[in-house]
GROMACS .gro file of C-alpha atoms in nm:
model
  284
    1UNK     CA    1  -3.136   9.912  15.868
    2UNK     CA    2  -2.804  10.014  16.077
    3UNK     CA    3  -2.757  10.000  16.422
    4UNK     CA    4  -2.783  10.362  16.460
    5UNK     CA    5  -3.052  10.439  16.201
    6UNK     CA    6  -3.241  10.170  16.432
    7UNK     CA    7  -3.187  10.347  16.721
    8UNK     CA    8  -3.340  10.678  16.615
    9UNK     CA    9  -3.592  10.550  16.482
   10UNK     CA   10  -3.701  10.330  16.797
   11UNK     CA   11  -3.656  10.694  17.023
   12UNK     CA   12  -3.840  10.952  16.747
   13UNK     CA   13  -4.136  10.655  16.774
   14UNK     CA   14  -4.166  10.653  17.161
   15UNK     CA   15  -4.129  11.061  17.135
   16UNK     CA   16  -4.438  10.996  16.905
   17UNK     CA   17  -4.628  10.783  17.101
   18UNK     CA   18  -4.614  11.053  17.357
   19UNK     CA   19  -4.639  11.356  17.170
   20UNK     CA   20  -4.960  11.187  17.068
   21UNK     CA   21  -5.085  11.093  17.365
   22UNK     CA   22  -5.096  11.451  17.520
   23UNK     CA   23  -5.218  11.566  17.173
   24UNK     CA   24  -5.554  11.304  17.281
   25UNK     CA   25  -5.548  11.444  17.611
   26UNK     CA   26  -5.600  11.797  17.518
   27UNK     CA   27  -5.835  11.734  17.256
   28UNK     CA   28  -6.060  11.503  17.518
   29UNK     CA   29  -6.027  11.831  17.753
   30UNK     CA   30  -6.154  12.063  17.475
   31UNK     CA   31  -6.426  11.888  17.364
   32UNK     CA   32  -6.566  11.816  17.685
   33UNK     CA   33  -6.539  12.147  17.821
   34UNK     CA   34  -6.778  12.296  17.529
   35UNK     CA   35  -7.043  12.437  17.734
   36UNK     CA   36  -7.328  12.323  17.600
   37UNK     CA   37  -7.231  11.953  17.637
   38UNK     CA   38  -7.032  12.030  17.980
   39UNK     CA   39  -7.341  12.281  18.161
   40UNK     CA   40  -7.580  12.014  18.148
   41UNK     CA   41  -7.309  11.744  18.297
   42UNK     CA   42  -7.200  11.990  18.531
   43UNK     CA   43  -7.536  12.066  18.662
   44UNK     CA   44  -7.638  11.733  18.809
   45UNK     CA   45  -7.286  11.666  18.951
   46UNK     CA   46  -7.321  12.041  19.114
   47UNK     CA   47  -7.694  11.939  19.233
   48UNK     CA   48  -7.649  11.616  19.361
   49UNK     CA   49  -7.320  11.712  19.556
   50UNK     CA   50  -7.458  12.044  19.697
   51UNK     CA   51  -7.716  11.879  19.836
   52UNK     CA   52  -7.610  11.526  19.949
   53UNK     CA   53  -7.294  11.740  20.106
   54UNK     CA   54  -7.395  12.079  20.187
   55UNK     CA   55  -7.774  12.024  20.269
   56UNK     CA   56  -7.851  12.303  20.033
   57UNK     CA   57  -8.243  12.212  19.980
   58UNK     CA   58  -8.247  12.250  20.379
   59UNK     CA   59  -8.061  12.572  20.402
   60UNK     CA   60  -8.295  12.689  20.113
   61UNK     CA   61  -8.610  12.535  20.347
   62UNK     CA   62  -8.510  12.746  20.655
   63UNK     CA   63  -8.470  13.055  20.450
   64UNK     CA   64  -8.758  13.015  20.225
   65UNK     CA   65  -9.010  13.253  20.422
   66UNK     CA   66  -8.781  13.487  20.463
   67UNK     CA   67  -8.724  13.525  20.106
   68UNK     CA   68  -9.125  13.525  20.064
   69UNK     CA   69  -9.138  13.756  20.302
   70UNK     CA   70  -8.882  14.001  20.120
   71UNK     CA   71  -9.032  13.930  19.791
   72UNK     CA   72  -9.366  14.165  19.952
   73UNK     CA   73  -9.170  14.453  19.961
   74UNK     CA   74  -8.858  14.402  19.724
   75UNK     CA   75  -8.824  14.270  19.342
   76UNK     CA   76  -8.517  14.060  19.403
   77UNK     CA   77  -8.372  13.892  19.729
   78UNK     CA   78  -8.007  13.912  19.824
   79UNK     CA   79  -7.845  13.595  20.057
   80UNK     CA   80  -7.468  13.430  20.087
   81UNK     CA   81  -7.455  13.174  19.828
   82UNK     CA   82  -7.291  12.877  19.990
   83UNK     CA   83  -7.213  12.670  19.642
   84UNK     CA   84  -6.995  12.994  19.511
   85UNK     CA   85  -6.864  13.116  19.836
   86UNK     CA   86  -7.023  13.480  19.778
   87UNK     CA   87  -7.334  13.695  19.824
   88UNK     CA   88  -7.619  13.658  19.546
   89UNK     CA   89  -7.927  13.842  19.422
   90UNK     CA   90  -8.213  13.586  19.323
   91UNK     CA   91  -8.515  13.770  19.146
   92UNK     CA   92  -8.841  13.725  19.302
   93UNK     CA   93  -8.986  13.579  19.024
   94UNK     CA   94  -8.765  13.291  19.057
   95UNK     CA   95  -8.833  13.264  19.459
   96UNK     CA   96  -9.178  13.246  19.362
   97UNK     CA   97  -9.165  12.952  19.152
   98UNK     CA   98  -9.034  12.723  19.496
   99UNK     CA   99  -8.702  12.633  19.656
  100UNK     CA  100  -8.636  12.388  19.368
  101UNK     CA  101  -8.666  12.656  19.101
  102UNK     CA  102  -8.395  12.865  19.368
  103UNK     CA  103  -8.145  12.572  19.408
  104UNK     CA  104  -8.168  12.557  18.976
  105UNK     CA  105  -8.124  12.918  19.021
  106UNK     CA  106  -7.763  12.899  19.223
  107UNK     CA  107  -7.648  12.621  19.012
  108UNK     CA  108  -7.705  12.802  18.647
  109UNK     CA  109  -7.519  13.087  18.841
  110UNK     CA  110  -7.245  12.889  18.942
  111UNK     CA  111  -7.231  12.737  18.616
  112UNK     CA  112  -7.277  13.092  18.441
  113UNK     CA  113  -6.998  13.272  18.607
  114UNK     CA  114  -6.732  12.983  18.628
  115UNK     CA  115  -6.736  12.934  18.307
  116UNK     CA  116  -6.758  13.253  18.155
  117UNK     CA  117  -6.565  13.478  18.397
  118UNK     CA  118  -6.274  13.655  18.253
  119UNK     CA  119  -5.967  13.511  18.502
  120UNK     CA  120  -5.675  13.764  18.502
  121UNK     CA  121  -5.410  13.459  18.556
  122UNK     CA  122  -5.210  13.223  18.358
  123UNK     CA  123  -5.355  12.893  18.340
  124UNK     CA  124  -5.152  12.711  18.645
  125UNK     CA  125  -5.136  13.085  18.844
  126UNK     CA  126  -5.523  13.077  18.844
  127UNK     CA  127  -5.514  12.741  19.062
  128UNK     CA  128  -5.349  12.943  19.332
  129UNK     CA  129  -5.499  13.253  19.274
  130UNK     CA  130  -5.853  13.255  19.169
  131UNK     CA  131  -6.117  13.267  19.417
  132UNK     CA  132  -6.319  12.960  19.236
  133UNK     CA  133  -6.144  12.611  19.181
  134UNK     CA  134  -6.395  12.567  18.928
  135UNK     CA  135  -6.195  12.723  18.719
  136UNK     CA  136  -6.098  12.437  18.537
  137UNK     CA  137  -6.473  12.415  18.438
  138UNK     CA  138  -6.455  12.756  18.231
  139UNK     CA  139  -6.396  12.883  17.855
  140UNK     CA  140  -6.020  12.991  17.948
  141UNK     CA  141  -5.965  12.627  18.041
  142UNK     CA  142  -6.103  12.514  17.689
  143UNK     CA  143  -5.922  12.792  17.518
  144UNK     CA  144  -5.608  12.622  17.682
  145UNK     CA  145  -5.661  12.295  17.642
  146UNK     CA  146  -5.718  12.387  17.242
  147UNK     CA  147  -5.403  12.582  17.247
  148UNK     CA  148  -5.216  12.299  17.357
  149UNK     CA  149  -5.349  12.059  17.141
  150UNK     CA  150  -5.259  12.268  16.810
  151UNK     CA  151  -4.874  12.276  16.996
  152UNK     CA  152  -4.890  11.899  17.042
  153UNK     CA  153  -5.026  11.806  16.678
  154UNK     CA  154  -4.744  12.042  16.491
  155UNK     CA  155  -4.482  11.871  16.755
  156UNK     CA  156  -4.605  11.524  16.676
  157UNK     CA  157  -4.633  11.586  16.288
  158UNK     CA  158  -4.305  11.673  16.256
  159UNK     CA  159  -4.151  11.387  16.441
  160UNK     CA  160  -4.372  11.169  16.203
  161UNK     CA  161  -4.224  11.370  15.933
  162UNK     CA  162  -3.846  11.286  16.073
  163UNK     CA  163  -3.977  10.904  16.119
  164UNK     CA  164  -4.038  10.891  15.733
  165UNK     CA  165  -3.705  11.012  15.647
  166UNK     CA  166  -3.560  10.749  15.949
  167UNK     CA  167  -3.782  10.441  15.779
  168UNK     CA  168  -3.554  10.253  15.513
  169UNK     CA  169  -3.874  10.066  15.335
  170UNK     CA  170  -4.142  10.334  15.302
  171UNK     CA  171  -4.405  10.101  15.273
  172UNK     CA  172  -4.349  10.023  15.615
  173UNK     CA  173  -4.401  10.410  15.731
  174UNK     CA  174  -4.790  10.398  15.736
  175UNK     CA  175  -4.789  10.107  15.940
  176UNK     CA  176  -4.558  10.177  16.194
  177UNK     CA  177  -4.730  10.559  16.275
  178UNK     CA  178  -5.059  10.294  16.279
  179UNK     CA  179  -4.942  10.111  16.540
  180UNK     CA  180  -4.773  10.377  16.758
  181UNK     CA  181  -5.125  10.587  16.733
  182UNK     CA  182  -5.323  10.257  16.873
  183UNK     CA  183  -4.975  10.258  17.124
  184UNK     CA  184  -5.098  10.629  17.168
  185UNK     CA  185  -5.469  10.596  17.257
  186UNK     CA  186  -5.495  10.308  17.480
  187UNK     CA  187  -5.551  10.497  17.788
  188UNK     CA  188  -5.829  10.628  17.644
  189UNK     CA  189  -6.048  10.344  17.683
  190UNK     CA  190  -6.085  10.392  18.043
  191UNK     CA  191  -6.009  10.761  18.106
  192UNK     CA  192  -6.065  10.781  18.464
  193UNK     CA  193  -5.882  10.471  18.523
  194UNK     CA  194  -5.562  10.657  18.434
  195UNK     CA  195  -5.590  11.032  18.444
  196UNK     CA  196  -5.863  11.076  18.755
  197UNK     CA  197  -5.506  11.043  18.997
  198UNK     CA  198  -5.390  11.400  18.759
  199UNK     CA  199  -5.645  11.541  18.959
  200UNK     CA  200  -5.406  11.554  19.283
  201UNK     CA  201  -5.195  11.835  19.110
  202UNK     CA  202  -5.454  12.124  19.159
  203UNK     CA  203  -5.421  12.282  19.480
  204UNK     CA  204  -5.634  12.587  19.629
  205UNK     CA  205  -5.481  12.843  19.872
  206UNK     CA  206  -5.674  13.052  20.078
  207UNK     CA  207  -6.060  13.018  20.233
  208UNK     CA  208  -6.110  12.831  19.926
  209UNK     CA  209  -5.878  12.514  20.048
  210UNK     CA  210  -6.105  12.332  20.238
  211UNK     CA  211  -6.485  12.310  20.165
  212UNK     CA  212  -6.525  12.454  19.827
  213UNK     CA  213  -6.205  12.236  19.727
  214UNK     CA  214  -6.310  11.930  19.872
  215UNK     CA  215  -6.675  12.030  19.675
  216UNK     CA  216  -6.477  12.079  19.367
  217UNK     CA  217  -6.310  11.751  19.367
  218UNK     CA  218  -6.626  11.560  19.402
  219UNK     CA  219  -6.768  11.750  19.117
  220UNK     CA  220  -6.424  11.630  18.952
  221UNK     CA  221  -6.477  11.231  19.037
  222UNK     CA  222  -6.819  11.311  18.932
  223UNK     CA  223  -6.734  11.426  18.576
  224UNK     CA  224  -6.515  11.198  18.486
  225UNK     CA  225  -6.752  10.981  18.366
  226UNK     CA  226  -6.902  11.203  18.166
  227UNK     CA  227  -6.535  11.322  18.049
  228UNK     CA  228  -6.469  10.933  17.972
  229UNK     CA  229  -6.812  10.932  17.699
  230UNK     CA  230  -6.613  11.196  17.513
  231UNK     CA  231  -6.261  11.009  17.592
  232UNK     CA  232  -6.420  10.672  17.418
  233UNK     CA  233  -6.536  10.900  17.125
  234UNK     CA  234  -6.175  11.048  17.070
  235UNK     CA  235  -6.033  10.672  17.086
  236UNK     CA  236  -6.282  10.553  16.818
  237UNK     CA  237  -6.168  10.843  16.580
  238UNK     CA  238  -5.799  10.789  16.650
  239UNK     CA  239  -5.815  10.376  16.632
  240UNK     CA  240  -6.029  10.402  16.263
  241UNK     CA  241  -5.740  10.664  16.130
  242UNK     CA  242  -5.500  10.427  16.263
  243UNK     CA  243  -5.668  10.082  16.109
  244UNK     CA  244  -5.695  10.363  15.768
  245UNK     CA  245  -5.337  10.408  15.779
  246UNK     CA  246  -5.205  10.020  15.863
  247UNK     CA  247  -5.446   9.895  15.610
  248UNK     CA  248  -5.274  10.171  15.356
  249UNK     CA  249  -4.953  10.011  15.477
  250UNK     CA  250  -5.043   9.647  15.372
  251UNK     CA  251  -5.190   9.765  15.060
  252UNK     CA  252  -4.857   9.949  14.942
  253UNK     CA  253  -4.633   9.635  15.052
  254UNK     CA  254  -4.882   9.403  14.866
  255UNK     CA  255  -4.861   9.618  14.527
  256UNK     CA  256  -4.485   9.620  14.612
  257UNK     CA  257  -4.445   9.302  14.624
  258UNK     CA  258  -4.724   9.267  14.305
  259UNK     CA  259  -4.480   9.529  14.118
  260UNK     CA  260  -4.117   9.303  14.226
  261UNK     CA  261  -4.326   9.001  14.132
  262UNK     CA  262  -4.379   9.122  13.764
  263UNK     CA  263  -4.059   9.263  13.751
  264UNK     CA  264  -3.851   8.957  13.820
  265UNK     CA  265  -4.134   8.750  13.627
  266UNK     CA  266  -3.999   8.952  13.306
  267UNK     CA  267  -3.649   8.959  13.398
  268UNK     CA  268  -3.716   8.541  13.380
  269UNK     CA  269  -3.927   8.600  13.029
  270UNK     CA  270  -3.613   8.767  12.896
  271UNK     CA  271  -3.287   8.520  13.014
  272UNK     CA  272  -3.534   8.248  12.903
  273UNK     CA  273  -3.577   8.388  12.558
  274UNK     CA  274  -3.247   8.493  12.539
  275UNK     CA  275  -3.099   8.156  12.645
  276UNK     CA  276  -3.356   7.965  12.362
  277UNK     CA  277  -3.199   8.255  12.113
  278UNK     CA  278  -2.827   8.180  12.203
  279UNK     CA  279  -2.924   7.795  12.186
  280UNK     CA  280  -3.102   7.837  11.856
  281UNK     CA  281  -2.777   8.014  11.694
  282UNK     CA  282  -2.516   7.724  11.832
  283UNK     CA  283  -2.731   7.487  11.627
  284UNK     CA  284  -2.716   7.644  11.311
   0.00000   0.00000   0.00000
């Protein structure tokens, strides 16, 4: 292979390993942000932080016969709702039930409207203009995260596609895009260990940059292990397609080299009969 055939090659593959890479990352993103595997998740990081750091089960305590009090008169009771920063209507049926089934109650409607509220931004506008960092908890952040990936698989096929045409021995290509994919997926054994510091590129303006931030990046340290289950799962997929295609590889360069084998085998057949032939003719 020449010098500059060599060289292309050796950038297209690091382009690949990193085309393939963010292709992981927004596939990781999308799956985990399907809401029936991410509400449940989300819940008991939401529960556990609202009241370990915002005493909500006390708040809820001190207003409780207020609320029962309401309930007499009213069908529903209105109060600010500290965990999404705005007022709230909680049915009385609920309020009858207890404070837990209230604080359940808050949560499912955090949960609710994050994820399903329809965000007039672009995706990196909404972190400085929406009035919820959780946000990046919703269906428009899954919806971007799969738009992405479909970008980053099309990029990364076709610089696989340029990386066959760059490979002199062909039998080498499925091992090589093998190896790069396993190159590709490493961080993806311990997700948190290497994407967790990402987390320091969403900023909130407004009344939302200090509590409900702060709130929403413990939520964020608090998914990430969950986010890492489906991170592991991703890297299991990609590492068996990439054992699939180096074990291809082998396979072709063994029936290659089968193929040469009987080739030159013959070639030897036929200057050995051919010699015994000439031989036989001198004699007579």
């Amino acid at each position: 292979m020449g010098f500059v055939r060599g060289s292309f090659l050796f950038v297209v593959s690091i382009i690949i390993i990193i085309s393939l890479l963010v292709m992981n990352f927004f596939v990781v993103m999308y799956l985990a942000l399907d809401y029936n595997i991410l509400k449940p998740e989300l819940k008991i990081a939401i529960k556990e932080i609202a009241d370990n750091e915002m005493n909500i089960s006390q708040k809820i305590g001190e207003k409780y016969p207020e609320m029962i009090s309401n309930c007499k008169n009213n069908s529903d009771y209105s109060f600010y709702n500290n965990l999404i920063s705005e007022s709230t209507t909680i049915p009385c049926s609920v309020i009858s039930e207890g404070q837990e089934a209230i604080i359940e109650y808050e949560v499912d409607d955090l949960v609710n409207q994050s994820y399903y509220r329809e965000y007039d931004c672009n995706f990196w506008d909404c972190f400085q203009k929406t009035e919820s960092p959780f946000f990046l908890f919703s269906l428009k952040a899954k919806n971007y995260w799969g738009g992405n990936f479909f970008i980053a698989l099309i990029f990364s096929l076709i610089f696989i596609a340029l990386a066959f045409f760059l490979v002199e021995n062909k039998t080498n290509f499925p091992i090589l895009i093998g190896f790069l994919m396993i190159l590709s997926i490493l961080p993806f054994i311990n997700f948190e260990l290497f994407f967790y510091p990402l987390s320091g590129l969403f900023s909130f303006s407004g009344s939302l940059a200090s509590q409900e931030s702060n709130i929403f990046f413990m939520v964020v340290k608090s998914m990430f292990s969950f986010i890492s289950v489906v991170s592991l799962k991703v890297f299991k997929i990609m590492l068996t397609l990439a054992i699939v295609l180096i074990i291809i590889g082998l396979v072709l360069k063994f029936m290659n080299f089968s193929f040469i084998k009987r080739v030159v085998l013959r070639q030897e057949i036929k200057e050995a009969v051919r010699e015994e032939v000439t031989k036989t003719k001198v004699r007579k």
